Coordinates of C-alpha atoms in Angstrom, one line a residue:
M24 CA 78.6 85.3 101.2
I25 CA 79.9 84.9 97.6
V26 CA 78.5 81.4 97.4
A27 CA 75.1 82.7 98.6
L28 CA 75.1 85.5 96.1
V29 CA 76.0 83.1 93.3
F30 CA 73.1 80.9 94.1
M31 CA 70.9 83.9 94.4
I32 CA 71.5 84.8 90.7
P33 CA 69.9 81.6 89.2
S34 CA 67.1 81.8 91.9
S35 CA 66.3 85.3 90.6
G36 CA 66.6 84.0 87.1
I37 CA 63.9 81.4 87.9
S38 CA 61.5 84.2 88.8
L39 CA 62.1 85.7 85.3
A40 CA 60.6 82.4 83.8
F41 CA 57.2 82.9 85.5
P42 CA 55.9 85.7 83.2
A43 CA 56.8 83.6 80.2
L44 CA 55.1 80.6 81.6
T45 CA 52.1 82.6 82.6
G46 CA 51.8 84.0 79.0
T47 CA 52.1 80.5 77.6
I48 CA 49.3 79.2 79.8
I49 CA 47.1 82.1 78.8
D50 CA 47.7 81.5 75.1
R51 CA 47.0 77.8 75.5
I52 CA 43.8 78.5 77.4
I53 CA 42.7 80.9 74.7
G54 CA 43.9 78.5 71.9
S55 CA 42.0 75.6 73.6
D56 CA 45.1 73.4 73.7
A57 CA 44.9 69.9 75.2
P58 CA 44.6 69.7 79.0
S59 CA 47.8 67.6 79.1
E60 CA 49.8 70.5 77.7
L61 CA 48.3 72.8 80.3
V62 CA 49.2 70.3 83.1
Q63 CA 52.7 70.0 81.7
T64 CA 53.2 73.7 81.7
G65 CA 51.7 74.0 85.2
G66 CA 54.0 71.2 86.4
I67 CA 57.0 73.1 85.1
F68 CA 55.7 76.2 86.8
L69 CA 55.3 74.4 90.2
G70 CA 58.7 72.7 89.9
L71 CA 60.5 76.0 89.3
L72 CA 58.6 77.6 92.2
S73 CA 59.7 74.8 94.6
L74 CA 63.3 75.1 93.4
Q75 CA 63.3 78.8 93.9
A76 CA 61.9 78.4 97.5
V77 CA 64.6 76.0 98.4
V78 CA 67.4 78.1 97.0
G79 CA 65.9 81.3 98.5
Y80 CA 65.9 79.6 101.9
F81 CA 69.5 78.6 101.5
V82 CA 70.5 82.1 100.3
S83 CA 68.6 83.9 103.1
V84 CA 70.0 81.7 105.9
T85 CA 73.5 81.8 104.6
M86 CA 73.5 85.6 104.2
S87 CA 72.0 86.1 107.7
R88 CA 74.6 83.8 109.3
T89 CA 77.5 85.4 107.4
T90 CA 76.3 88.9 108.2
E91 CA 76.0 88.3 111.9
R92 CA 79.5 86.9 112.0
V93 CA 80.9 89.7 109.9
I94 CA 79.3 92.5 112.0
A95 CA 80.2 90.8 115.2
F96 CA 83.8 90.7 114.0
L97 CA 83.7 94.3 112.8
R98 CA 82.2 95.4 116.1
G99 CA 84.8 93.5 118.1
D100 CA 87.6 94.8 115.8
L101 CA 86.4 98.4 116.3
F102 CA 86.2 98.1 120.1
H103 CA 89.6 96.5 120.1
H104 CA 90.9 99.5 118.1
I105 CA 89.1 102.1 120.3
V106 CA 90.6 100.7 123.6
R107 CA 94.0 100.8 122.0
L108 CA 93.9 104.4 120.9
P109 CA 96.2 106.8 122.6
L110 CA 94.7 108.6 125.6
S111 CA 95.5 111.9 123.9
H112 CA 93.0 111.0 121.2
L113 CA 90.3 109.4 123.4
T114 CA 90.1 112.5 125.6
T115 CA 89.1 114.6 122.6
R116 CA 86.1 112.4 122.0
R117 CA 83.0 111.9 124.0
V118 CA 81.9 108.5 125.3
G119 CA 78.5 108.7 123.8
E120 CA 79.9 109.4 120.4
L121 CA 82.1 106.3 120.5
S122 CA 79.2 104.2 121.8
S123 CA 77.1 105.4 118.9
R124 CA 79.8 104.3 116.4
L125 CA 79.7 100.8 118.0
S126 CA 75.9 100.5 118.0
S127 CA 74.0 102.7 115.6
D128 CA 76.5 103.1 112.8
L129 CA 77.3 99.4 112.7
T130 CA 73.6 98.6 112.8
Q131 CA 73.2 100.6 109.6
I132 CA 75.9 98.6 108.0
Q133 CA 74.3 95.4 109.3
E134 CA 71.0 96.2 107.7
T135 CA 72.8 96.9 104.4
F136 CA 74.7 93.6 104.4
S137 CA 71.7 91.5 105.6
F138 CA 69.1 92.9 103.3
S139 CA 70.0 95.8 101.0
I140 CA 72.9 94.2 99.1
L141 CA 71.0 91.0 98.6
Q142 CA 67.9 92.9 97.3
L143 CA 70.0 95.2 95.2
L144 CA 71.6 92.2 93.4
R145 CA 68.3 90.5 93.0
Q146 CA 66.5 93.5 91.6
S147 CA 69.5 94.1 89.3
V148 CA 69.0 90.6 87.9
F149 CA 65.3 91.3 87.5
L150 CA 66.1 94.6 85.8
L151 CA 68.7 93.3 83.3
G152 CA 66.9 90.0 82.7
S153 CA 63.5 91.7 82.2
I154 CA 64.8 94.3 79.7
T155 CA 66.6 91.5 77.8
L156 CA 63.4 89.5 77.6
I157 CA 61.1 92.3 76.6
L158 CA 63.5 93.3 73.9
M159 CA 63.3 89.7 72.6
T160 CA 59.5 89.9 72.8
S161 CA 58.8 93.3 71.1
V162 CA 61.2 96.1 70.4
Q163 CA 58.3 98.5 69.8
L164 CA 56.8 97.9 73.3
T165 CA 60.3 98.2 74.9
I166 CA 60.9 101.8 73.7
P167 CA 58.9 103.6 76.5
I168 CA 60.7 101.6 79.2
L169 CA 64.1 102.2 77.7
I170 CA 63.4 105.9 77.6
G171 CA 62.6 106.0 81.3
T172 CA 65.5 103.9 82.5
P173 CA 68.4 106.4 81.8
L174 CA 66.3 109.1 83.5
V175 CA 66.0 107.0 86.6
V176 CA 69.8 106.2 86.7
A177 CA 70.7 109.9 86.3
A178 CA 68.3 110.9 89.1
A179 CA 69.8 108.1 91.3
V180 CA 73.3 109.4 90.8
L181 CA 72.4 113.1 91.5
I182 CA 70.1 112.5 94.4
G183 CA 72.2 109.7 95.9
R184 CA 75.2 112.1 96.5
R185 CA 72.9 114.5 98.4
I186 CA 71.4 111.5 100.4
R187 CA 74.9 110.4 101.4
R188 CA 75.9 113.8 102.7
L189 CA 72.6 114.0 104.7
S190 CA 73.1 110.5 106.0
T191 CA 76.5 111.3 107.4
K192 CA 75.2 114.4 109.1
T193 CA 72.2 112.4 110.4
Q194 CA 74.6 109.8 111.9
D195 CA 76.6 112.5 113.6
A196 CA 73.4 114.0 115.1
L197 CA 72.4 110.6 116.3
A198 CA 75.7 110.2 118.0
R199 CA 75.2 113.5 119.8
T200 CA 71.9 112.2 121.2
S201 CA 73.7 109.1 122.5
T202 CA 76.4 111.4 124.0
I203 CA 73.8 113.4 125.9
V204 CA 72.2 110.2 127.3
E205 CA 75.5 108.8 128.4
E206 CA 76.6 112.0 130.1
T207 CA 73.3 112.6 131.8
L208 CA 73.0 109.1 133.2
Q209 CA 76.6 109.0 134.3
S210 CA 76.1 112.2 136.2
I211 CA 72.5 111.7 137.3
N212 CA 73.4 112.6 140.9
A213 CA 74.6 116.0 139.9
V214 CA 71.6 116.4 137.6
K215 CA 69.2 115.8 140.4
S216 CA 71.2 117.7 143.0
Y217 CA 71.1 120.9 140.8
V218 CA 67.5 120.2 139.6
Q219 CA 68.5 120.2 136.0
E220 CA 66.2 117.5 134.8
H221 CA 64.4 120.0 132.6
Y222 CA 67.7 121.3 131.2
E223 CA 68.9 117.9 130.2
A224 CA 65.6 117.0 128.7
H225 CA 65.6 120.2 126.7
R226 CA 69.2 119.5 125.6
Y227 CA 68.2 116.0 124.4
D228 CA 65.1 117.4 122.7
E229 CA 67.2 119.8 120.7
A230 CA 69.6 117.1 119.7
L231 CA 66.6 114.9 118.7
H232 CA 65.1 117.8 116.7
E233 CA 68.3 118.2 114.8
N234 CA 68.5 114.5 114.1
A235 CA 64.8 114.3 113.0
T236 CA 65.2 117.4 110.8
L237 CA 68.1 115.8 109.0
A238 CA 66.4 112.5 108.8
I239 CA 63.3 114.1 107.3
S240 CA 65.3 115.9 104.8
G241 CA 66.8 112.6 103.7
A242 CA 63.4 111.0 103.6
R243 CA 62.1 113.9 101.5
L244 CA 64.8 113.3 98.9
R245 CA 64.1 109.6 98.9
A246 CA 60.4 110.3 98.5
I247 CA 61.0 112.6 95.5
F248 CA 63.1 109.8 94.0
V249 CA 60.4 107.2 94.5
T250 CA 57.7 109.5 93.2
F251 CA 59.7 110.3 90.1
I252 CA 60.2 106.5 89.5
I253 CA 56.5 105.7 90.0
F254 CA 55.6 108.5 87.5
T255 CA 58.2 107.5 85.0
I256 CA 58.0 103.8 85.0
F257 CA 54.3 103.2 85.6
G258 CA 53.5 106.0 83.1
G259 CA 55.6 104.0 80.7
I260 CA 53.7 100.8 81.5
A261 CA 50.3 102.6 80.9
A262 CA 51.6 103.6 77.6
V263 CA 52.7 100.0 76.9
I264 CA 49.2 98.8 77.8
L265 CA 47.5 101.2 75.4
Y266 CA 50.0 100.5 72.6
G267 CA 50.0 96.7 73.3
A268 CA 46.2 96.6 73.1
K269 CA 46.5 98.1 69.6
L270 CA 49.0 95.4 68.6
V271 CA 46.8 92.6 70.0
A272 CA 43.9 94.0 68.0
S273 CA 46.0 93.9 64.8
H274 CA 47.2 90.4 65.7
E275 CA 50.9 91.4 65.8
V276 CA 51.2 89.9 69.3
T277 CA 49.1 87.5 71.3
M278 CA 47.3 88.2 74.5
G279 CA 49.7 85.9 76.4
Q280 CA 52.8 87.7 74.9
L281 CA 51.2 91.1 76.0
L282 CA 50.6 89.7 79.5
S283 CA 54.1 88.4 79.8
F284 CA 55.5 91.7 78.5
L285 CA 53.5 93.6 81.0
M286 CA 54.7 91.4 83.9
Y287 CA 58.3 91.9 82.7
A288 CA 57.6 95.6 82.5
M289 CA 56.4 95.5 86.1
F290 CA 59.5 93.7 87.1
V291 CA 61.5 96.6 85.6
G292 CA 59.3 99.1 87.3
G293 CA 59.5 97.2 90.6
A294 CA 63.3 96.9 90.4
L295 CA 63.8 100.6 89.6
G296 CA 61.3 101.5 92.4
S297 CA 63.1 99.5 94.9
F298 CA 66.4 101.0 93.9
A299 CA 65.4 104.3 95.5
E300 CA 65.0 102.8 99.0
L301 CA 67.9 100.4 98.6
F302 CA 70.2 103.1 97.2
G303 CA 69.2 105.4 100.2
Q304 CA 70.0 102.6 102.7
I305 CA 73.4 102.0 101.1
Q306 CA 74.1 105.7 101.2
K307 CA 73.2 105.8 104.9
S308 CA 75.6 102.9 105.5
L309 CA 78.3 104.7 103.5
G310 CA 77.7 107.7 105.8
A311 CA 78.1 105.5 108.8
S312 CA 81.2 103.8 107.3
V313 CA 82.9 107.2 107.0
R314 CA 82.8 107.8 110.7
I315 CA 83.9 104.2 111.5
R316 CA 86.8 104.5 109.0
E317 CA 87.8 107.8 110.7
L318 CA 88.3 105.8 114.0
F319 CA 90.1 103.0 112.2
D320 CA 92.4 105.5 110.5
V321 CA 93.7 106.8 113.9
P322 CA 96.9 104.9 114.7
I323 CA 96.7 102.8 117.9
E324 CA 99.3 102.6 120.6
N325 CA 102.0 99.9 120.2
V326 CA 101.6 98.7 123.8
G327 CA 103.9 95.8 123.4
E328 CA 101.9 93.4 125.5
D329 CA 104.1 90.4 124.5
A330 CA 107.3 91.9 125.7
P331 CA 109.1 90.0 128.4
P332 CA 108.3 91.1 132.0
I333 CA 110.9 93.3 133.7
T334 CA 111.2 95.2 137.0
L335 CA 111.6 98.9 137.1
T336 CA 112.1 100.7 140.4
S337 CA 113.2 104.3 139.7
I338 CA 112.0 107.2 137.5
E339 CA 113.8 110.3 136.4
L340 CA 112.4 113.3 134.4
R341 CA 114.8 115.6 132.6
D342 CA 113.5 119.0 131.4
V343 CA 110.1 117.6 130.5
H344 CA 107.6 119.8 128.8
F345 CA 104.1 118.8 127.8
S346 CA 101.0 120.3 126.1
Y347 CA 97.7 118.5 125.5
P348 CA 97.2 117.9 121.7
E349 CA 93.9 119.8 121.7
R350 CA 95.5 122.8 123.5
T351 CA 99.0 123.0 122.1
E352 CA 99.3 126.7 122.9
I353 CA 99.0 126.0 126.7
S354 CA 102.0 124.3 128.3
V355 CA 100.8 122.2 131.2
V356 CA 104.3 121.0 132.3
N357 CA 107.2 123.3 131.9
G358 CA 110.7 122.0 132.2
V359 CA 110.1 119.6 135.1
S360 CA 113.2 117.7 136.2
L361 CA 113.0 115.3 139.2
S362 CA 114.3 111.9 140.3
V363 CA 112.5 109.2 142.3
E364 CA 115.0 106.6 143.5
N365 CA 114.4 103.0 144.3
G366 CA 112.5 102.6 147.6
Q367 CA 112.0 106.3 148.0
R368 CA 108.7 108.0 148.9
V369 CA 108.3 111.4 147.2
A370 CA 105.3 113.8 147.2
F371 CA 103.9 116.2 144.6
V372 CA 102.1 119.1 146.3
G373 CA 100.6 122.2 144.9
E374 CA 97.4 123.9 144.0
S375 CA 94.9 122.4 141.5
G376 CA 96.1 122.7 137.9
A377 CA 99.8 123.0 138.9
G378 CA 100.7 120.0 136.8
K379 CA 101.0 117.3 139.5
S380 CA 98.6 114.7 138.0
T381 CA 99.8 115.4 134.5
T382 CA 103.4 114.7 135.6
A383 CA 102.2 111.4 137.1
A384 CA 100.5 110.6 133.8
L385 CA 103.7 111.2 131.9
M386 CA 105.5 108.8 134.3
Q387 CA 103.0 106.2 133.3
R388 CA 103.5 107.1 129.6
L389 CA 99.8 107.7 129.2
Y390 CA 101.1 110.7 127.3
E391 CA 104.5 111.4 125.6
P392 CA 106.4 114.5 126.5
T393 CA 106.4 117.4 124.0
R394 CA 110.1 117.9 124.9
G395 CA 112.5 116.3 127.3
M396 CA 113.3 112.8 128.5
I397 CA 111.9 110.2 130.9
L398 CA 114.2 107.5 132.2
Y399 CA 113.4 104.3 134.1
D400 CA 116.3 102.8 136.0
E401 CA 118.6 105.3 134.2
T402 CA 117.4 103.9 130.8
P403 CA 115.5 106.1 128.3
A404 CA 111.8 105.3 128.1
S405 CA 112.0 104.5 124.4
M406 CA 113.9 101.3 125.3
F407 CA 110.8 99.8 127.0
T408 CA 107.3 99.0 125.7
L409 CA 104.3 100.8 127.2
A410 CA 103.2 97.5 128.7
Q411 CA 106.5 97.0 130.5
V412 CA 106.4 100.5 132.0
R413 CA 102.7 100.4 133.0
R414 CA 102.9 96.9 134.6
N415 CA 105.5 98.2 137.0
I416 CA 103.3 101.1 138.2
G417 CA 100.2 100.8 140.3
V418 CA 97.8 103.8 140.5
V419 CA 95.1 104.9 143.0
P420 CA 93.6 107.8 141.2
Q421 CA 91.8 110.8 142.7
D422 CA 88.6 110.1 140.6
I423 CA 87.9 106.5 141.5
V424 CA 86.2 104.5 138.7
L425 CA 84.9 101.0 139.5
F426 CA 83.4 98.6 137.0
G427 CA 79.9 97.4 137.4
G428 CA 80.8 93.9 138.6
S429 CA 81.4 92.6 142.1
I430 CA 83.9 93.9 144.7
E431 CA 86.1 90.9 144.1
D432 CA 86.1 91.5 140.4
N433 CA 87.2 95.1 140.9
I434 CA 90.0 94.2 143.2
K435 CA 91.2 91.4 140.9
Y436 CA 91.4 93.8 138.0
G437 CA 94.9 94.6 139.4
R438 CA 95.9 90.9 138.9
P439 CA 93.2 88.7 137.3
D440 CA 94.9 85.4 138.2
A441 CA 94.9 86.2 142.0
T442 CA 93.3 83.8 144.4
H443 CA 90.5 84.7 146.8
D444 CA 92.9 84.6 149.7
E445 CA 95.2 87.1 148.0
V446 CA 92.2 89.3 147.2
R447 CA 91.1 89.1 150.8
E448 CA 94.6 90.0 152.1
A449 CA 94.7 93.0 149.7
A450 CA 91.4 94.2 151.1
R451 CA 92.7 93.8 154.6
G452 CA 95.7 95.9 153.8
A453 CA 93.5 98.6 152.4
N454 CA 91.3 98.6 155.5
A455 CA 88.4 97.4 153.3
L456 CA 87.8 93.9 154.7
D457 CA 85.5 95.1 157.5
F458 CA 83.0 96.9 155.4
I459 CA 83.1 94.2 152.7
E460 CA 82.3 91.4 155.1
K461 CA 79.3 93.4 156.5
F462 CA 77.6 93.1 153.1
P463 CA 75.4 89.9 152.9
E464 CA 77.1 88.9 149.6
G465 CA 80.6 89.8 150.9
F466 CA 83.1 90.0 148.1
K467 CA 80.4 89.1 145.6
T468 CA 78.5 92.3 146.3
L469 CA 77.8 94.2 143.1
V470 CA 79.1 97.8 143.2
G471 CA 76.7 99.2 140.5
E472 CA 77.4 101.5 137.6
R473 CA 80.8 103.1 138.2
G474 CA 80.6 101.9 141.9
I475 CA 77.5 104.0 142.7
K476 CA 76.4 101.5 145.4
L477 CA 79.5 102.2 147.5
S478 CA 80.4 105.4 149.4
G479 CA 83.3 107.5 148.3
G480 CA 85.6 106.2 151.0
Q481 CA 84.6 102.6 150.2
R482 CA 85.4 103.1 146.5
Q483 CA 88.8 104.5 147.4
R484 CA 89.6 101.6 149.6
V485 CA 88.6 99.1 146.9
A486 CA 90.9 101.0 144.5
I487 CA 93.7 100.9 147.0
A488 CA 93.2 97.1 147.4
R489 CA 93.4 96.8 143.7
A490 CA 96.7 98.5 143.6
L491 CA 98.0 96.5 146.5
L492 CA 97.1 93.3 144.8
K493 CA 98.9 94.3 141.7
N494 CA 102.0 94.7 144.0
P495 CA 103.9 96.9 141.6
P496 CA 107.5 98.1 142.3
I497 CA 106.2 101.7 141.8
L498 CA 103.0 103.1 143.3
I499 CA 101.3 106.4 142.6
L500 CA 98.7 107.6 145.1
D501 CA 96.7 110.6 143.7
E502 CA 94.8 111.9 146.7
A503 CA 94.3 108.3 147.7
T504 CA 93.1 109.0 151.2
S505 CA 91.2 112.2 150.7
S506 CA 87.7 110.7 151.3
L507 CA 88.5 108.6 154.3
D508 CA 87.5 109.5 157.8
A509 CA 90.3 110.2 160.3
E510 CA 90.4 106.6 161.8
S511 CA 90.3 104.9 158.4
E512 CA 93.0 107.2 157.1
R513 CA 95.2 106.4 160.1
L514 CA 94.8 102.7 159.4
I515 CA 95.5 103.2 155.7
Q516 CA 98.7 105.2 156.5
D517 CA 99.8 102.4 158.9
A518 CA 99.2 99.8 156.1
L519 CA 101.1 101.9 153.6
E520 CA 104.0 102.3 155.9
R521 CA 104.2 98.5 156.3
L522 CA 103.4 97.5 152.7
M523 CA 105.3 100.3 150.9
S524 CA 108.7 99.5 152.5
N525 CA 111.3 99.0 149.8
R526 CA 108.8 100.3 147.2
T527 CA 109.0 103.5 145.2
T528 CA 106.0 105.6 146.1
I529 CA 104.7 108.8 144.6
I530 CA 102.0 110.6 146.6
I531 CA 100.0 113.5 145.1
A532 CA 98.4 115.4 147.8
H533 CA 96.7 118.6 148.8
R534 CA 96.6 117.7 152.4
L535 CA 100.2 118.3 153.6
S536 CA 99.7 116.2 156.7
T537 CA 100.0 113.0 154.5
V538 CA 103.4 113.9 153.1
R539 CA 105.5 114.9 156.1
T540 CA 107.5 111.6 156.2
C541 CA 108.4 111.6 152.5
N542 CA 112.0 111.6 151.4
T543 CA 111.5 114.5 149.0
I544 CA 108.6 116.8 148.5
Y545 CA 108.2 118.6 145.2
V546 CA 106.2 121.8 145.2
F547 CA 104.4 122.4 141.9
A548 CA 103.2 125.8 140.6
D549 CA 102.4 126.9 137.1
G550 CA 103.5 123.6 135.6
T551 CA 106.9 123.5 137.1
I552 CA 108.8 122.7 140.3
K553 CA 109.3 125.8 142.5
E554 CA 110.7 124.1 145.6
S555 CA 111.9 120.7 146.7
G556 CA 113.2 119.1 149.8
T557 CA 112.1 117.3 153.0
H558 CA 109.3 118.6 155.1
E559 CA 111.8 120.2 157.6
E560 CA 113.9 121.7 154.9
L561 CA 110.9 123.4 153.2
L562 CA 109.7 124.8 156.5
A563 CA 113.1 126.2 157.2
H564 CA 112.7 129.0 154.6
A565 CA 109.8 131.2 153.6
G566 CA 108.2 129.8 150.4
L567 CA 105.0 128.3 149.0
Y568 CA 105.2 125.1 151.1
R569 CA 105.6 127.0 154.3
R570 CA 102.8 129.3 153.5
W571 CA 100.5 126.4 152.7
C572 CA 101.5 124.7 155.9
D573 CA 100.6 127.9 157.9
L574 CA 97.2 128.0 156.1
Q575 CA 96.4 124.3 156.8
F576 CA 97.9 123.8 160.3
L577 CA 97.5 127.1 162.1
R578 CA 94.0 128.0 161.1

């Protein structure tokens, strides 16, 4: 890019020679010079024009190629940074906002790099070169232009600050519109079920109105700037014409010199006139850069992907407390202590919001405890990298999220290097093989956005197959069978009994029928463990578990 800009400077300098050559030609025509001298001057003119065209092509292509690569790198770098941010930070931001940073904000920067910076440098060369040349031509004619230039610079500084603030607000408003689109389309089934099309359209219209209002305010400021420049600069040029005509009449300057001077003066006016739009574009990019820099300034997780593989088979929590960063005053987990030994099958039961899923997230180190300690194989969690811990834990979440590729791609997400036979075997173990083979494309069937083309039970079985393919030492099932019919659930439970032998398994469940055979059942309430024991031990005394069993099994 530096090489292209360096070449652009003499290219712009060549343009500054055209007014002088034009003035020379006019003077020679008026002076009735020999035709050979006119041809010589015209040849120089044509040669410089050709040279400028070649250099201009090189500069434009080089800048475009470099800009595309730079923006692609920046966009990739930003995405790599976003996906490595801690979950505690990502949950505080909306998906549409992050998408807008990757698309709209970076597009603003791209336009600046590919056009505005190049034009700004070119116009700066025109401005400085033209002022120098008109000073050499006539100091008297230069005075009106020199008076207008400081006024324009001062206005640019004052108005530019306001434009930058408005541009930042405009980019934020644009991000909100992207967020609404993202949320609406992701939840389109709910939107249509509740007949809320009008509400979502109205919400989007309000966001668009806010964005348009801010954009119009910025455009109004830029229009004021441009109008001021036109009035100042071209008013000065008009004064130069009148004053120059007087000098020509008194033979102090020639007609060609006056014409050259006027062309240079128009270069100055055109350069200052373009500064308004270019300066506004750069301010908009600076506003976008502020938001992108805010993301880059958030520290990423040190996942430790290059750490050597290890095997972990047990988890222990000692007096663990946790509050979400955005709600530090509310404690979600309060002094939880539990132990899951190698090969054991334990269950977390309790009402919604009791802290079961959050405790499981802490076990995966998706969050770090506010207080307390987590140990894996009797070793503090700090001794392992996040990647080492998470690679040993497979999860089938309650809210199944599939990617928009094929069924095979989604299952192989658990282990990308798996063979087709291994994928097929995992699907068989999850009781998913039958319905997959009924599709005409089989494992190549596309699941659609977030798996929308599959039923809830089918999505859960694909997710179970993904976890089985990963074959982790520790498995977390968060309501993994809640959407299956009775027959499929029976087959899944049989598969789990067979495939989970000698594997540490944590089952999070509301349906107590799925946890009767667990080695230990932990009863959660208000973010802590109220009871623990086997199914029979918990039924032996009156407590929460016994009351829930009575509600589920006797009614």
